[in-house]
């Protein structure tokens, strides 16, 4: 008679252990989910006497006094040994094609640094040959968790680099990494404010145009019309020059076709409180968080868009 009771007792104990294991697992998964919802942000004060371009990403600054510039690339996830990756390629593949080095003149000088809120900071000082002129470059890789950001500075020649160093050092002194909550999921839809915000918004911003009469890398910026189209059900599309729709009626715009043909400029949005959050396609996806439209006006990267 004792044997069955003993079996029941063991079974209950196993159930208790299993329940505790499941509870622990759920707690761990909940914690992991909470961590996944946080995203590092790179905070800084722009270098003095530099002007920020309206074209993003990256955040692009050009000196008002000499031929030097700086680009800031936001945090993006990575896998593997990021330090070794930086040693091999300086993460050239992360750099926008407009600023990507084509020919490095000598072995880069690699180093390490420290930054508030960062787990590691890697640097590379190098020069690239541009029509025989040694353009000076400094690249900083900032690592926080399994995400990394890049600050990339350059000057046309060594003499200009020496002039640029004080402003770049002033900016570097303000750099810090903050852990913040990620933008709300765009999968939630546009929210109650979506219908009020829907429409075609038009602004003007610089557009990079390749000069086909010259070699690779030549081009210039021209001022062009730029549009954001928000649907009432949470879709978004952006384009230069015009947004083509049947009969010119943007209510009939084919977001699915746009997603297939131009995924980088297609995405979804949501409105939470007074903030508009958009996630555009691309690798990694581009997240834009700005004040929600008010009175038919929407400002993105200093560009004012008006609803048509």
CSV table of C-alpha atoms in Angstrom, one decimal:
chain,number,residue,atom,x,y,z
A,1,UNK,CA,0.0,0.0,0.0
A,2,UNK,CA,2.9,2.3,0.6
A,3,UNK,CA,4.3,1.9,-2.9
A,4,UNK,CA,1.5,3.6,-4.8
A,5,UNK,CA,1.5,6.5,-2.3
A,6,UNK,CA,5.2,6.9,-2.8
A,7,UNK,CA,4.7,7.0,-6.6
A,8,UNK,CA,2.0,9.7,-6.2
A,9,UNK,CA,4.4,11.8,-3.9
A,10,UNK,CA,7.2,11.5,-6.5
A,11,UNK,CA,4.8,12.5,-9.3
A,12,UNK,CA,3.7,15.6,-7.4
A,13,UNK,CA,7.3,16.6,-6.6
A,14,UNK,CA,8.1,16.3,-10.3
A,15,UNK,CA,5.1,18.5,-11.1
A,16,UNK,CA,6.3,21.1,-8.6
A,17,UNK,CA,9.8,21.0,-10.1
A,18,UNK,CA,8.4,21.3,-13.6
A,19,UNK,CA,6.2,24.2,-12.6
A,20,UNK,CA,9.1,26.0,-11.0
A,21,UNK,CA,11.2,25.3,-14.1
A,22,UNK,CA,8.5,26.7,-16.4
A,23,UNK,CA,8.1,29.7,-14.1
A,24,UNK,CA,11.8,30.4,-14.2
A,25,UNK,CA,11.9,30.0,-17.9
A,26,UNK,CA,9.0,32.4,-18.4
A,27,UNK,CA,10.8,34.9,-16.1
A,28,UNK,CA,13.9,34.6,-18.1
A,29,UNK,CA,12.1,35.0,-21.4
A,30,UNK,CA,10.2,38.0,-20.0
A,31,UNK,CA,13.6,39.5,-19.0
A,32,UNK,CA,15.0,38.8,-22.4
A,33,UNK,CA,12.0,40.5,-24.0
A,34,UNK,CA,12.5,43.5,-21.8
A,35,UNK,CA,16.1,43.7,-22.9
A,36,UNK,CA,15.2,43.4,-26.5
A,37,UNK,CA,12.9,46.4,-26.1
A,38,UNK,CA,15.7,48.7,-25.2
A,39,UNK,CA,18.0,50.2,-27.8
A,40,UNK,CA,21.2,52.2,-27.2
A,41,UNK,CA,21.3,55.7,-28.4
A,42,UNK,CA,24.4,57.8,-29.2
A,43,UNK,CA,24.1,61.3,-27.7
A,44,UNK,CA,26.5,64.1,-28.7
A,45,UNK,CA,26.7,67.8,-29.4
A,46,UNK,CA,27.5,68.6,-33.1
A,47,UNK,CA,31.0,70.0,-33.8
A,48,UNK,CA,31.0,73.8,-33.7
A,49,UNK,CA,30.7,75.6,-37.0
A,50,UNK,CA,29.5,72.5,-38.8
A,51,UNK,CA,26.2,72.4,-40.7
A,52,UNK,CA,24.0,69.3,-40.7
A,53,UNK,CA,22.7,68.0,-44.0
A,54,UNK,CA,19.0,67.2,-44.4
A,55,UNK,CA,19.8,64.0,-46.1
A,56,UNK,CA,19.9,61.1,-43.7
A,57,UNK,CA,21.0,58.5,-42.8
A,58,UNK,CA,23.8,58.9,-41.7
A,59,UNK,CA,23.7,62.2,-39.8
A,60,UNK,CA,26.1,64.2,-42.0
A,61,UNK,CA,27.9,67.4,-40.9
A,62,UNK,CA,30.1,69.6,-43.0
A,63,UNK,CA,32.5,72.4,-41.9
A,64,UNK,CA,31.6,75.9,-42.7
A,65,UNK,CA,35.2,76.9,-42.8
A,66,UNK,CA,37.2,74.2,-44.6
A,67,UNK,CA,36.8,70.9,-46.5
A,68,UNK,CA,36.1,68.5,-43.7
A,69,UNK,CA,33.0,66.5,-42.7
A,70,UNK,CA,31.7,64.0,-40.2
A,71,UNK,CA,29.1,61.3,-40.4
A,72,UNK,CA,27.3,59.6,-37.5
A,73,UNK,CA,25.8,56.1,-38.1
A,74,UNK,CA,23.2,55.0,-35.5
A,75,UNK,CA,23.4,51.8,-33.5
A,76,UNK,CA,22.7,48.6,-35.5
A,77,UNK,CA,22.8,44.9,-34.3
A,78,UNK,CA,25.8,42.7,-35.1
A,79,UNK,CA,26.8,39.1,-34.6
A,80,UNK,CA,30.3,37.6,-34.2
A,81,UNK,CA,33.5,39.3,-33.0
A,82,UNK,CA,33.0,43.0,-33.9
A,83,UNK,CA,36.6,43.9,-32.9
A,84,UNK,CA,38.0,41.4,-35.4
A,85,UNK,CA,35.6,42.5,-38.0
A,86,UNK,CA,36.8,46.1,-37.5
A,87,UNK,CA,40.4,45.0,-37.8
A,88,UNK,CA,39.8,43.2,-41.1
A,89,UNK,CA,37.6,45.7,-43.0
A,90,UNK,CA,37.1,48.8,-40.7
A,91,UNK,CA,33.5,47.9,-41.3
A,92,UNK,CA,33.7,49.7,-44.7
A,93,UNK,CA,30.5,47.9,-45.7
A,94,UNK,CA,28.6,49.9,-43.0
A,95,UNK,CA,29.7,53.2,-44.6
A,96,UNK,CA,27.3,55.0,-46.9
A,97,UNK,CA,28.6,54.7,-50.6
A,98,UNK,CA,28.9,58.5,-50.7
A,99,UNK,CA,31.6,58.4,-48.1
A,100,UNK,CA,33.1,54.9,-48.4
A,101,UNK,CA,36.8,54.8,-48.9
A,102,UNK,CA,38.0,53.4,-52.2
A,103,UNK,CA,41.8,53.2,-51.7
A,104,UNK,CA,43.7,53.2,-48.4
A,105,UNK,CA,47.3,54.4,-48.8
A,106,UNK,CA,48.9,52.6,-45.9
A,107,UNK,CA,48.1,50.2,-43.0
A,108,UNK,CA,45.6,51.9,-40.7
A,109,UNK,CA,46.6,52.8,-37.1
A,110,UNK,CA,44.2,51.0,-34.9
A,111,UNK,CA,43.6,51.9,-31.3
A,112,UNK,CA,41.2,51.6,-28.3
A,113,UNK,CA,39.3,54.2,-26.3
A,114,UNK,CA,36.6,54.6,-23.7
A,115,UNK,CA,33.2,56.2,-23.7
A,116,UNK,CA,30.5,56.7,-21.1
A,117,UNK,CA,27.9,54.0,-21.5
A,118,UNK,CA,29.9,52.0,-24.1
A,119,UNK,CA,31.3,48.5,-23.6
A,120,UNK,CA,34.2,49.0,-26.1
A,121,UNK,CA,35.4,51.7,-28.5
A,122,UNK,CA,37.7,50.9,-31.4
A,123,UNK,CA,39.4,53.5,-33.6
A,124,UNK,CA,41.2,53.5,-36.9
A,125,UNK,CA,43.3,56.4,-38.3
A,126,UNK,CA,44.0,56.1,-42.0
A,127,UNK,CA,44.3,58.0,-45.3
A,128,UNK,CA,42.8,57.3,-48.7
A,129,UNK,CA,44.1,58.5,-52.0
A,130,UNK,CA,41.7,60.8,-53.8
A,131,UNK,CA,43.2,61.9,-57.2
A,132,UNK,CA,46.6,61.6,-55.5
A,133,UNK,CA,45.7,63.7,-52.4
A,134,UNK,CA,45.9,61.8,-49.1
A,135,UNK,CA,42.5,62.4,-47.6
A,136,UNK,CA,42.6,62.0,-43.9
A,137,UNK,CA,40.2,59.7,-42.0
A,138,UNK,CA,39.3,58.8,-38.5
A,139,UNK,CA,36.7,56.1,-37.8
A,140,UNK,CA,35.4,55.3,-34.3
A,141,UNK,CA,33.4,52.1,-33.6
A,142,UNK,CA,31.2,52.3,-30.5
A,143,UNK,CA,30.0,49.0,-29.1
A,144,UNK,CA,27.1,48.6,-26.6
A,145,UNK,CA,25.8,45.1,-26.0
A,146,UNK,CA,25.2,43.5,-29.4
A,147,UNK,CA,24.9,46.8,-31.2
A,148,UNK,CA,27.4,49.2,-32.6
A,149,UNK,CA,27.5,52.7,-34.0
A,150,UNK,CA,30.1,54.5,-36.1
A,151,UNK,CA,31.5,58.1,-36.1
A,152,UNK,CA,33.5,58.7,-39.3
A,153,UNK,CA,35.4,62.0,-39.8
A,154,UNK,CA,37.5,63.1,-42.8
A,155,UNK,CA,39.4,66.1,-44.2
A,156,UNK,CA,40.7,66.8,-47.7
A,157,UNK,CA,44.4,66.8,-46.7
A,158,UNK,CA,46.7,66.7,-43.7
A,159,UNK,CA,46.8,70.5,-43.4
A,160,UNK,CA,43.0,70.8,-43.2
A,161,UNK,CA,42.9,67.8,-40.8
A,162,UNK,CA,45.0,69.7,-38.3
A,163,UNK,CA,42.5,72.6,-38.5
A,164,UNK,CA,39.6,70.2,-38.1
A,165,UNK,CA,40.9,68.3,-35.1
A,166,UNK,CA,39.9,70.9,-32.4
A,167,UNK,CA,36.2,70.9,-33.5
A,168,UNK,CA,36.2,67.1,-33.8
A,169,UNK,CA,37.8,66.7,-30.4
A,170,UNK,CA,35.1,69.0,-28.9
A,171,UNK,CA,32.4,66.9,-30.4
A,172,UNK,CA,34.1,63.6,-29.2
A,173,UNK,CA,34.2,65.0,-25.7
A,174,UNK,CA,30.4,65.1,-25.6
A,175,UNK,CA,29.8,61.5,-26.9
A,176,UNK,CA,27.9,59.2,-24.6
A,177,UNK,CA,25.7,56.1,-24.9
A,178,UNK,CA,22.3,56.0,-23.4
A,179,UNK,CA,20.0,52.9,-23.0
A,180,UNK,CA,16.5,53.9,-23.9
A,181,UNK,CA,13.2,52.2,-24.8
A,182,UNK,CA,12.8,51.3,-28.4
A,183,UNK,CA,10.1,53.0,-30.5
A,184,UNK,CA,6.7,51.4,-30.2
A,185,UNK,CA,6.0,48.6,-32.6
A,186,UNK,CA,4.6,49.7,-35.9
A,187,UNK,CA,2.7,46.4,-36.0
A,188,UNK,CA,0.2,48.0,-33.6
A,189,UNK,CA,-1.1,50.1,-36.5
A,190,UNK,CA,-1.5,53.9,-36.8
A,191,UNK,CA,-3.7,54.2,-33.7
A,192,UNK,CA,-6.7,56.5,-33.3
A,193,UNK,CA,-4.7,59.5,-34.7
A,194,UNK,CA,-3.8,57.7,-37.9
A,195,UNK,CA,-6.9,58.8,-39.9
A,196,UNK,CA,-6.3,62.4,-38.9
A,197,UNK,CA,-2.6,62.2,-39.9
A,198,UNK,CA,-3.2,60.4,-43.2
A,199,UNK,CA,-2.3,62.2,-46.4
A,200,UNK,CA,0.5,63.3,-48.8
A,201,UNK,CA,3.1,65.6,-47.2
A,202,UNK,CA,5.4,67.6,-49.5
A,203,UNK,CA,8.7,69.3,-48.6
A,204,UNK,CA,12.0,70.2,-50.3
A,205,UNK,CA,15.4,68.8,-49.5
A,206,UNK,CA,18.8,68.2,-51.3
A,207,UNK,CA,18.9,65.2,-53.6
A,208,UNK,CA,22.2,63.7,-54.7
A,209,UNK,CA,22.5,63.4,-58.5
A,210,UNK,CA,25.3,61.4,-60.1
A,211,UNK,CA,27.3,63.2,-62.8
A,212,UNK,CA,27.4,60.6,-65.6
A,213,UNK,CA,29.8,62.8,-67.6
A,214,UNK,CA,32.6,62.2,-65.1
A,215,UNK,CA,34.1,59.2,-63.3
A,216,UNK,CA,32.7,57.1,-60.5
A,217,UNK,CA,32.1,59.1,-57.3
A,218,UNK,CA,31.3,62.4,-59.0
A,219,UNK,CA,28.0,64.1,-58.4
A,220,UNK,CA,26.3,67.0,-56.7
A,221,UNK,CA,23.2,67.9,-54.7
A,222,UNK,CA,20.2,69.7,-56.1
A,223,UNK,CA,17.1,70.9,-54.3
A,224,UNK,CA,14.1,68.7,-55.1
A,225,UNK,CA,10.6,68.0,-54.0
A,226,UNK,CA,10.3,65.2,-51.4
A,227,UNK,CA,7.2,63.4,-50.2
A,228,UNK,CA,5.9,61.3,-47.4
A,229,UNK,CA,2.6,59.5,-48.0
A,230,UNK,CA,0.8,58.2,-44.9
A,231,UNK,CA,-2.2,55.8,-45.3
A,232,UNK,CA,-5.1,55.6,-42.8
A,233,UNK,CA,-4.2,52.0,-42.0
A,234,UNK,CA,-0.6,52.6,-41.1
A,235,UNK,CA,1.4,52.3,-44.4
A,236,UNK,CA,4.0,54.9,-45.4
A,237,UNK,CA,6.0,55.6,-48.5
A,238,UNK,CA,8.5,58.3,-49.4
A,239,UNK,CA,9.9,59.5,-52.7
A,240,UNK,CA,11.6,62.4,-54.5
A,241,UNK,CA,10.0,64.4,-57.2
A,242,UNK,CA,6.5,62.7,-57.3
A,243,UNK,CA,4.3,59.9,-55.9
A,244,UNK,CA,2.6,58.2,-58.8
A,245,UNK,CA,-1.0,57.0,-58.2
A,246,UNK,CA,-3.9,56.1,-60.5
A,247,UNK,CA,-5.5,59.3,-61.8
A,248,UNK,CA,-3.3,61.3,-59.4
A,249,UNK,CA,-5.4,60.1,-56.5
A,250,UNK,CA,-3.0,59.1,-53.6
A,251,UNK,CA,-5.9,57.3,-51.9
A,252,UNK,CA,-5.5,54.6,-54.6
A,253,UNK,CA,-1.7,54.4,-54.2
A,254,UNK,CA,-0.5,50.7,-54.3
A,255,UNK,CA,1.6,50.3,-51.2
A,256,UNK,CA,2.1,46.6,-51.9
A,257,UNK,CA,3.6,47.3,-55.3
A,258,UNK,CA,5.8,50.0,-53.8
A,259,UNK,CA,7.0,47.6,-51.1
A,260,UNK,CA,8.1,45.1,-53.8
A,261,UNK,CA,9.8,47.7,-56.0
A,262,UNK,CA,11.3,50.1,-53.4
A,263,UNK,CA,11.4,48.4,-50.0
A,264,UNK,CA,14.0,50.9,-48.5
A,265,UNK,CA,11.4,53.7,-48.9
A,266,UNK,CA,8.4,51.7,-47.8
A,267,UNK,CA,7.3,51.0,-44.3
A,268,UNK,CA,4.7,51.3,-41.6
A,269,UNK,CA,4.0,53.9,-38.9
A,270,UNK,CA,2.2,54.3,-35.6
A,271,UNK,CA,1.3,57.4,-33.5
A,272,UNK,CA,1.7,57.2,-29.8
A,273,UNK,CA,0.9,60.3,-27.8
A,274,UNK,CA,2.3,63.2,-29.7
A,275,UNK,CA,5.0,61.1,-31.5
A,276,UNK,CA,5.0,59.7,-35.0
A,277,UNK,CA,7.1,56.5,-35.3
A,278,UNK,CA,8.0,55.2,-38.7
A,279,UNK,CA,10.0,52.1,-39.6
A,280,UNK,CA,11.2,52.0,-43.2
A,281,UNK,CA,12.7,49.0,-45.0
A,282,UNK,CA,16.4,48.3,-45.5
A,283,UNK,CA,19.1,46.5,-43.6
A,284,UNK,CA,19.0,47.4,-40.8
A,285,UNK,CA,15.5,49.0,-40.9
A,286,UNK,CA,15.5,52.8,-40.5
A,287,UNK,CA,13.4,54.0,-37.5
A,288,UNK,CA,12.2,57.6,-37.6
A,289,UNK,CA,10.6,59.2,-34.5
A,290,UNK,CA,9.3,62.8,-34.8
A,291,UNK,CA,6.5,64.9,-33.4
A,292,UNK,CA,3.2,63.9,-34.9
A,293,UNK,CA,1.7,66.1,-37.6
A,294,UNK,CA,-0.1,69.2,-36.4
A,295,UNK,CA,-2.2,71.4,-38.6
A,296,UNK,CA,-1.1,69.6,-41.7
A,297,UNK,CA,2.6,70.2,-40.9
A,298,UNK,CA,5.2,67.5,-40.4
A,299,UNK,CA,8.9,68.1,-39.6
A,300,UNK,CA,11.5,65.4,-40.4
A,301,UNK,CA,15.2,66.1,-40.2
A,302,UNK,CA,14.7,69.8,-40.1
A,303,UNK,CA,12.6,69.6,-43.3
A,304,UNK,CA,9.1,71.0,-43.1
A,305,UNK,CA,6.5,69.0,-45.0
A,306,UNK,CA,3.0,70.3,-45.7
A,307,UNK,CA,-0.1,68.2,-46.3
A,308,UNK,CA,-1.3,68.6,-49.9
